[in-house]
Coordinates of C-alpha atoms and ligand atoms in Angstrom, one line a residue:
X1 CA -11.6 -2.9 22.5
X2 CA -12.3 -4.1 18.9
X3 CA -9.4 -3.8 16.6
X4 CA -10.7 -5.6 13.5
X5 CA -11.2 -4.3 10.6
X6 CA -13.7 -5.5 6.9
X7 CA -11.4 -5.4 4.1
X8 CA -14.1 -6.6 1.5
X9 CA -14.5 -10.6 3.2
X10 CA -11.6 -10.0 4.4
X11 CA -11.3 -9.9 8.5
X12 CA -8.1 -8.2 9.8
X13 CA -7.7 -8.4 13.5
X14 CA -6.2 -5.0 13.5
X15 CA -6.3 -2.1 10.9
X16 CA -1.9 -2.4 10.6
X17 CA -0.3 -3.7 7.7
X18 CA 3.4 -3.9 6.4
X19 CA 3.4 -2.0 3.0
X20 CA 4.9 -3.5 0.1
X21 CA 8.4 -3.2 -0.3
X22 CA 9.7 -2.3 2.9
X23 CA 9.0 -5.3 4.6
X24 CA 10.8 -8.2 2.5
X25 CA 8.8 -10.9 2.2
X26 CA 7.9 -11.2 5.9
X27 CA 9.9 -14.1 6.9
X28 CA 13.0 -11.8 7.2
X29 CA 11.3 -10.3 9.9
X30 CA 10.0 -13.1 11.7
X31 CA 13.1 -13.0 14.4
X32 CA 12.1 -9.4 15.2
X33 CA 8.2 -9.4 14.9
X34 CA 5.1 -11.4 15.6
X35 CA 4.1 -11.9 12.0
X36 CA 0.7 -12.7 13.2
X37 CA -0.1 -9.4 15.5
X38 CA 0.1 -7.6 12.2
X39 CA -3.0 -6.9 10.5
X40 CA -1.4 -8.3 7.5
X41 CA 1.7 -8.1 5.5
X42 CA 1.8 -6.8 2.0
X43 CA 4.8 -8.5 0.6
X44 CA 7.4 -6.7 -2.0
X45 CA 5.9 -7.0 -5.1
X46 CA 6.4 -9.9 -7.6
X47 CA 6.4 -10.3 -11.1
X48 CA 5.7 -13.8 -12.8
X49 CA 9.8 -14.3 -13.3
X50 CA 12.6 -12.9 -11.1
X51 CA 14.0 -9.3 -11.6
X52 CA 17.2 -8.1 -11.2
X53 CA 15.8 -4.4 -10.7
X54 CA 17.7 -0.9 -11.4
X55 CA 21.4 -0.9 -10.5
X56 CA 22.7 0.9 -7.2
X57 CA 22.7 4.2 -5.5
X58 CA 18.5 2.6 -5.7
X59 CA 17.7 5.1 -2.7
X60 CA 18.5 8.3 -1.1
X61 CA 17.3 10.1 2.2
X62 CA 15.5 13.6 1.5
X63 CA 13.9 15.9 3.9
X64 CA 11.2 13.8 6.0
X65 CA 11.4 11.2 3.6
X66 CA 13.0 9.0 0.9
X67 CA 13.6 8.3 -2.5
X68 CA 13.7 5.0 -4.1
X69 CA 13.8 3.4 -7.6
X70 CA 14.6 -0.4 -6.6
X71 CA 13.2 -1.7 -10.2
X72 CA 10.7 -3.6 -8.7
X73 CA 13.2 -6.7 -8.2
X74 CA 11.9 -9.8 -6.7
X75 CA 12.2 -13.8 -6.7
X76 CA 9.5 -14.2 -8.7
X77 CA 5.8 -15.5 -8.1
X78 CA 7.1 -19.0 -8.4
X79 CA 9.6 -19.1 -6.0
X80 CA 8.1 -17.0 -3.6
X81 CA 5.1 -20.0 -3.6
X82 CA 7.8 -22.7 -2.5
X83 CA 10.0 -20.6 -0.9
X84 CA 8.7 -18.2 1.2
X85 CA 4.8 -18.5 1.7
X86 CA 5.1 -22.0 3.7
X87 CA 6.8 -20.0 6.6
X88 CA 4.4 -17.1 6.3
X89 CA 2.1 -19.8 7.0
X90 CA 3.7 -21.3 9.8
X91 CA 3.9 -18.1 11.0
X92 CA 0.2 -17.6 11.1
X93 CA 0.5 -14.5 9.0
X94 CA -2.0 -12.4 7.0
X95 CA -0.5 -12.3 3.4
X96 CA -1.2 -10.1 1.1
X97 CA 0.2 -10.6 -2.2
X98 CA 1.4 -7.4 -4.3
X99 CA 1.4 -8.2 -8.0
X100 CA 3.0 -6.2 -10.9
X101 CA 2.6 -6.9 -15.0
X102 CA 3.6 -5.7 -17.9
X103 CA 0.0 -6.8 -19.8
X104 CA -3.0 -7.5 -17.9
X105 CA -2.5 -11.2 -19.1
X106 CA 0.5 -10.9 -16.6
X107 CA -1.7 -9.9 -13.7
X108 CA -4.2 -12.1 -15.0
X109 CA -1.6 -14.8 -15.4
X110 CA -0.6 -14.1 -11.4
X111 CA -3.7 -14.1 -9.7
X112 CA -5.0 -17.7 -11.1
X113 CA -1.6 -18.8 -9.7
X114 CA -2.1 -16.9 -6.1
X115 CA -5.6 -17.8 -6.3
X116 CA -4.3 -21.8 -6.2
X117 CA -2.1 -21.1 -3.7
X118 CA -2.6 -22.2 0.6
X119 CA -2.1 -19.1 2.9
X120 CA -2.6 -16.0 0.2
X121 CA -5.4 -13.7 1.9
X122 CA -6.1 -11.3 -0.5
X123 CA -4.3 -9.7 -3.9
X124 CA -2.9 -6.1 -3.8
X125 CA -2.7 -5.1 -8.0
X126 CA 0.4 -2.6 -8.2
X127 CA -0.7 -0.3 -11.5
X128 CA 1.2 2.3 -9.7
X129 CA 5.1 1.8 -9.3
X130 CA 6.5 5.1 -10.7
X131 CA 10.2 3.9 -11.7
X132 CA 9.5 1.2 -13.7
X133 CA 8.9 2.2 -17.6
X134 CA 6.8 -0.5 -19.2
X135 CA 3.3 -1.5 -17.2
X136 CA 2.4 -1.0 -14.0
X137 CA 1.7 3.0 -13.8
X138 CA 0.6 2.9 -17.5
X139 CA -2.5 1.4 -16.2
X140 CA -2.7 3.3 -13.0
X141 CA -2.7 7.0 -14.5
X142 CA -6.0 6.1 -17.1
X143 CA -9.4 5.3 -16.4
X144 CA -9.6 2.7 -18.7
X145 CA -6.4 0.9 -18.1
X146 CA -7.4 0.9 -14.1
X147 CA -10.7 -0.6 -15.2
X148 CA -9.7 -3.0 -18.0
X149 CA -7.0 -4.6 -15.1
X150 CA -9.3 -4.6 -12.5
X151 CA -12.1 -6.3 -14.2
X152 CA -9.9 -9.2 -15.9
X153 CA -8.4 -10.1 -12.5
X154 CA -11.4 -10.1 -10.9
X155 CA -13.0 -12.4 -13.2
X156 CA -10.3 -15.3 -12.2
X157 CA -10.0 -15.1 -8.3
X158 CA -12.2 -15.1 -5.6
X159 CA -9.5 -13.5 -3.3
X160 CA -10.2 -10.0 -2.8
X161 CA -8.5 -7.7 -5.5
X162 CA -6.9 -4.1 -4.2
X163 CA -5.4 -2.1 -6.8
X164 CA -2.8 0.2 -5.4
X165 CA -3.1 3.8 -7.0
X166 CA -0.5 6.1 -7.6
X167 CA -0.9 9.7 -6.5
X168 CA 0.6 10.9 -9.5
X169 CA -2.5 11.8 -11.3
X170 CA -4.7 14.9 -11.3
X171 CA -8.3 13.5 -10.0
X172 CA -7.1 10.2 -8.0
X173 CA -10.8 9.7 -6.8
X174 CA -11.8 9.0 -10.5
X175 CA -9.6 6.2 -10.7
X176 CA -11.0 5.2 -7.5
X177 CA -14.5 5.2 -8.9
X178 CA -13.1 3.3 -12.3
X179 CA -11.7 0.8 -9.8
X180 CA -14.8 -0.1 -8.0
X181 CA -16.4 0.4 -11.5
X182 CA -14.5 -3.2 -12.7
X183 CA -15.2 -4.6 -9.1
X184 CA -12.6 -4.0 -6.9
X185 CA -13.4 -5.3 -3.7
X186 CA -11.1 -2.3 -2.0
X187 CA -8.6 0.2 -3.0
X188 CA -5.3 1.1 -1.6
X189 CA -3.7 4.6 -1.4
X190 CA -1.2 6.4 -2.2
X191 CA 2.2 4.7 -4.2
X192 CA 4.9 6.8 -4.3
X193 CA 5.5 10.5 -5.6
X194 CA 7.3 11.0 -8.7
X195 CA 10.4 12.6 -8.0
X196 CA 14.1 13.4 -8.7
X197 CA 17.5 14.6 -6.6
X198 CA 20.3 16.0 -8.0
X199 CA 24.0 16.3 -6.6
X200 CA 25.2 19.9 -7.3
X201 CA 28.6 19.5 -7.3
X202 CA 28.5 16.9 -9.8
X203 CA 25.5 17.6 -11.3
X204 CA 24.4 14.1 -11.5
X205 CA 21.1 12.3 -10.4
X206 CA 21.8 11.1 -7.0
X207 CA 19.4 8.0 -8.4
X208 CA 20.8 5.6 -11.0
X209 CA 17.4 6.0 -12.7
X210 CA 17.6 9.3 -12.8
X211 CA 13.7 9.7 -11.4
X212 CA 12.0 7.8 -8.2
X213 CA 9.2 7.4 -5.9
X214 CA 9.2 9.6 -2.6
X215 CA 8.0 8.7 0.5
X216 CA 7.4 8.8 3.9
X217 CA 6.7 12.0 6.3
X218 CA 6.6 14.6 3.6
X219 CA 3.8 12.8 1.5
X220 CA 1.5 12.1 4.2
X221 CA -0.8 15.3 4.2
X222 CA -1.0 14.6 0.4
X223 CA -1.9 10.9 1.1
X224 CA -4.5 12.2 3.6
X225 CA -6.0 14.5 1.8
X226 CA -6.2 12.1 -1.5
X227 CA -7.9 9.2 0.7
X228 CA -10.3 11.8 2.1
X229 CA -11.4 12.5 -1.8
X230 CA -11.6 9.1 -2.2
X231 CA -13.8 7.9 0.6
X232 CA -16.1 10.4 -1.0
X233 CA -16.1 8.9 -4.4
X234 CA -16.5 5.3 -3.3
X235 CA -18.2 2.9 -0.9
X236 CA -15.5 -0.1 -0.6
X237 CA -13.0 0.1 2.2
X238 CA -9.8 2.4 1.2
X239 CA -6.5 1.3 2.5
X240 CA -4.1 4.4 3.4
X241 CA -0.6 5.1 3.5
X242 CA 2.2 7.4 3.1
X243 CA 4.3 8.5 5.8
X244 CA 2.8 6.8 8.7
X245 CA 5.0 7.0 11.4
X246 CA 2.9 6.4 14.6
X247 CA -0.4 5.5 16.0
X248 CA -1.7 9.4 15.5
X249 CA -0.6 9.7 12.2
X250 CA -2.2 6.1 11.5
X251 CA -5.6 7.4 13.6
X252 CA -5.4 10.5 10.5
X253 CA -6.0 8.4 7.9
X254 CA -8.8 6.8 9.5
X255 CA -10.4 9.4 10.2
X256 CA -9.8 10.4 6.8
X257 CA -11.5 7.6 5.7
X258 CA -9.6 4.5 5.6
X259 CA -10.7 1.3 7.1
X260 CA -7.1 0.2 7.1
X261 CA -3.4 1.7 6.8
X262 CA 0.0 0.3 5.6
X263 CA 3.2 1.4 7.5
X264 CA 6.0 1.4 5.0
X265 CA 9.3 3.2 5.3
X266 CA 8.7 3.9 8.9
X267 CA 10.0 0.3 9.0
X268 CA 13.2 1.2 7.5
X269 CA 13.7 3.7 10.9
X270 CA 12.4 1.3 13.4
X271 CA 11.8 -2.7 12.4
X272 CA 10.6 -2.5 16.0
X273 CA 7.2 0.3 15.6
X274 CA 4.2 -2.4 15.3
X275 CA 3.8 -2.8 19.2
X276 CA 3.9 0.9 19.6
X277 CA 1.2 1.4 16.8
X278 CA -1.2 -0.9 18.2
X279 CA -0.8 0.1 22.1
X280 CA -1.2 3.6 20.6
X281 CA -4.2 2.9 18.4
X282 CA -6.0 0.9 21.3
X283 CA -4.5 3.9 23.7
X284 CA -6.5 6.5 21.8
X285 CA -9.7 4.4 21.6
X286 CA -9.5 4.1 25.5
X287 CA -9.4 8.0 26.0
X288 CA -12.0 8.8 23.6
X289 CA -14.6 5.9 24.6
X290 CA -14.7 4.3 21.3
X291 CA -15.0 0.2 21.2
X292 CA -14.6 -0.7 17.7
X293 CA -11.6 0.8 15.7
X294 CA -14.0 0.6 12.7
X295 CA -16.4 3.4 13.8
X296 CA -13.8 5.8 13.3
X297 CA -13.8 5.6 9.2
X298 CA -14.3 8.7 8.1
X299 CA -15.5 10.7 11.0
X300 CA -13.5 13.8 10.4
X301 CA -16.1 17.0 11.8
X302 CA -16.6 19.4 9.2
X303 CA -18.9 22.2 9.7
X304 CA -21.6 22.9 6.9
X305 CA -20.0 25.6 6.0
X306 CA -16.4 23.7 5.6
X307 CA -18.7 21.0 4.0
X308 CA -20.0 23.4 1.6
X309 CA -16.7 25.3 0.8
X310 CA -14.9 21.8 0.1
X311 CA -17.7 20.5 -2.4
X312 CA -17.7 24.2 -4.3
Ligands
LIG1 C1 12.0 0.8 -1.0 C2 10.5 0.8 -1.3 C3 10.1 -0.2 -2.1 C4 8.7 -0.3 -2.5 N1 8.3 -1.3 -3.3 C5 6.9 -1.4 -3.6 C6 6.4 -2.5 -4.3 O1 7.1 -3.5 -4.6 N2 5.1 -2.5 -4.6 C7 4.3 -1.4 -4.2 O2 3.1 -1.5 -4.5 N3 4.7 -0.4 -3.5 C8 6.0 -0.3 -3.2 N4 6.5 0.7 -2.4 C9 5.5 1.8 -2.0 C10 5.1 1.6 -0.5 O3 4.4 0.3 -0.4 C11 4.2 2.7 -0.1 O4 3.0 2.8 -1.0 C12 4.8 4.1 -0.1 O5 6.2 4.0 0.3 C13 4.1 5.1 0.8 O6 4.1 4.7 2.1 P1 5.2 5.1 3.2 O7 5.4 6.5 3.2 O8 4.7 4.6 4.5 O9 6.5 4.3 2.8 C14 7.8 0.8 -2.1 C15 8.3 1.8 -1.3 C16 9.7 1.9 -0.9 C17 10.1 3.0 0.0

C-alpha cells in the first residue's frame, strides 16, 4: 500500500498533515505523537517579530465546530529558527512553515530567511487569516494581491510556495488560477469562515474581537465542494481541509481533488487521531483494491448528465 503523496518536489510519505494553528509548533506534541508518521506538520503561523495576539475569550465552541480569533500570535520567525526547528529536526519531522505579513516585503523578507534555514520542507503563505485587520486576507480576497505575493516569494526560494486561501470570497477557484498564475507550486484550502457569536443575555460578542474564523465539522461540505472547483481550475496539487475528523472524511477531499489534507481542530478533540487516520486511510485502500493513495485525486463519478448540469 503506497501512502505517499507529490506535493510539487515535495514527497510526503502519507497524504496527513497537522494544520496550522492547532498543532503548536510540533515539538509540544512530540511526547504524544510520532512527529515523523505525519505527512508533515504545518506549524502555527509566524510573523517576522513575536505577537502578542487578541486578548481572551480568543475561542468559543459552536455547533459542529469552533470559533477562534487568536491574533495570529507566535514567537516569531527568529526564535522559532533556534528554538523550536532543531527538535523538529531531531524528530525527523516534515515542516512546513506557515508565514503571515503585513507587506509582501514581509513574506518576502520570511521566506529568504526559511529558505536559509536546515529542516524547513516547504512554505505555506497565509493571505487568508480572517481576524487579523492589516495583511494577510487583504491579499487573499484579490486577484492581484494573491498574484503579486505569490510571484515575489517565489522569486527568492526554491522551497515550494503554498498559499493558503480563504473561503471567504465569491469565485475561490479564480484565486486558485491567479495563484498558479504567479507560480505556486500548490495551493491549500480552505482558512477559516468569517463569522461572529453573540451572548443574548448580555448582548455582547462572545469573541473579544467581536468577528472570527469558524471551523471544523460544519465547514467541511463547503471546503469540499470549494476544492472540487478548484481542482478543476488548476493542475498543481490542492491541499484540503476543513473539518476533517476521520479517515472517511479525509478520503472526501481526495476524492474531491486533493492530493493532500490538513487535520486541524480535530486535534483540539483528540491529540491522539493520526494513527486512526492512517490505519483508516490504508483500511479503505485495502477494501477497494487501490495501491497508491495518489490515484484517488479527484475520482469522484459523475454522470454526463451531472457533468453537464454542474459546468451549465
Ligand atoms: C485555533 C486556530 C488557529 C489557527 N491558526 C492558523 C494560522 O496560524 N495560520 C493559518 O494559516 N491557519 C490557521 N488556522 C486555520 C486552520 O489551519 C485550518 O485552515 C482551519 O481551521 C480549517 O480546518 P479544520 O476545520 O480542520 O480546523 C487556525 C485555526 C484554528 C482553529
Amino acid at each position: 500500500m503506497d501512502l505517499s503523496v507529490l506535493i510539487g518536489t515535495l514527497r510526503l510519505a502519507n497524504p496527513l498533515i497537522a494544520a496550522s494553528g492547532c498543532f503548536g509548533y510540533g515539538v509540544e506534541y512530540a511526547n504524544a505523537v510520532d512527529l515523523a508518521s505525519l505527512g508533515g506538520i504545518a506549524v502555527k503561523g509566524l510573523f517576522l517579530s513575536e505577537r502578542e495576539g487578541h486578548p481572551p475569550p480568543r475561542i468559543v465552541e459552536t455547533p459542529s465546530g469552533m470559533l477562534n480569533a487568536i491574533g495570529l500570535q507566535g514567537i516569531g520567525v527568529h526564535r522559532f529558527i533556534a528554538e523550536k526547528l532543531p527538535e523538529l529536526r531531531r524528530q525527523r519531522a516534515v515542516v512546513v512553515v506557515n508565514i503571515c505579513g503585513t507587506t509582501i516585503d514581509e513574506y518576502v523578507e520570511l521566506a529568504r530567511i526559511l529558505s536559509d534555514a536546515a529542516g524547513v520542507a516547504a512554505l505555506e503563505l497565509n493571505i487568508s487569516c480572517p481576524n487579523i485587520k492589516e495583511g494577510g486576507i487583504t491579499f487573499g480576497c484579490s486577484l492581484t494581491g494573491t498574484h503579486a505575493v505569490v510571484s515575489a516569494v517565489r522569486k527568492v526560494t526554491r522551497l515550494p510556495v503554498i498559499p493558503k486561501l480563504t473561503p471567504n470570497v465569491t469565485d475561490v477557484a479564480s484565486i486558485a488560477r491567479a495563484a498558479e498564475d504567479a507560480g505556486a507550486d500548490a495551493i491549500s484550502l480552505v482558512n477559516t469562515f468569517l463569522a461572529m457569536a453573540i451572548d443574548v443575555e448580555t448582548r455582547r460578542p462572545r469573541l473579544s474581537n467581536i468577528v472570527g474564523g469558524l471551523s471544523g465539522p460544519a465547514i467541511r461540505p463547503i471546503a469540499v465542494r470549494m476544492v472540487y472547483e478548484c481542482r478543476k481550475a488548476v493542475k498543481i496539487p490542492i491541499v484540503g481541509m476543513g473539518g476533517i475528523a476521520c479517515a472517511t472524511d479525509a478520503l472526501e477531499f481526495m476524492i474531491a481533488g486533493a492530493t493532500a489534507v490538513q487535520v486541524g481542530t480535530a486535534n483540539f478533540v483528540d491529540p491522539f487521531i493520526w494513527s486512526s487516520l492512517v490505519e483508516g486511510t490504508r483500511d479503505y485502500l485495502r477494501r477497494h483494491d487501490i495501491p497508491r493513495v495518489a490515484a484517488l485525486t479527484g475520482t469522484v463519478d459523475l454522470t454526463s448528465r451531472e457533468k453537464q448540469w454542474i459546468s451549465s
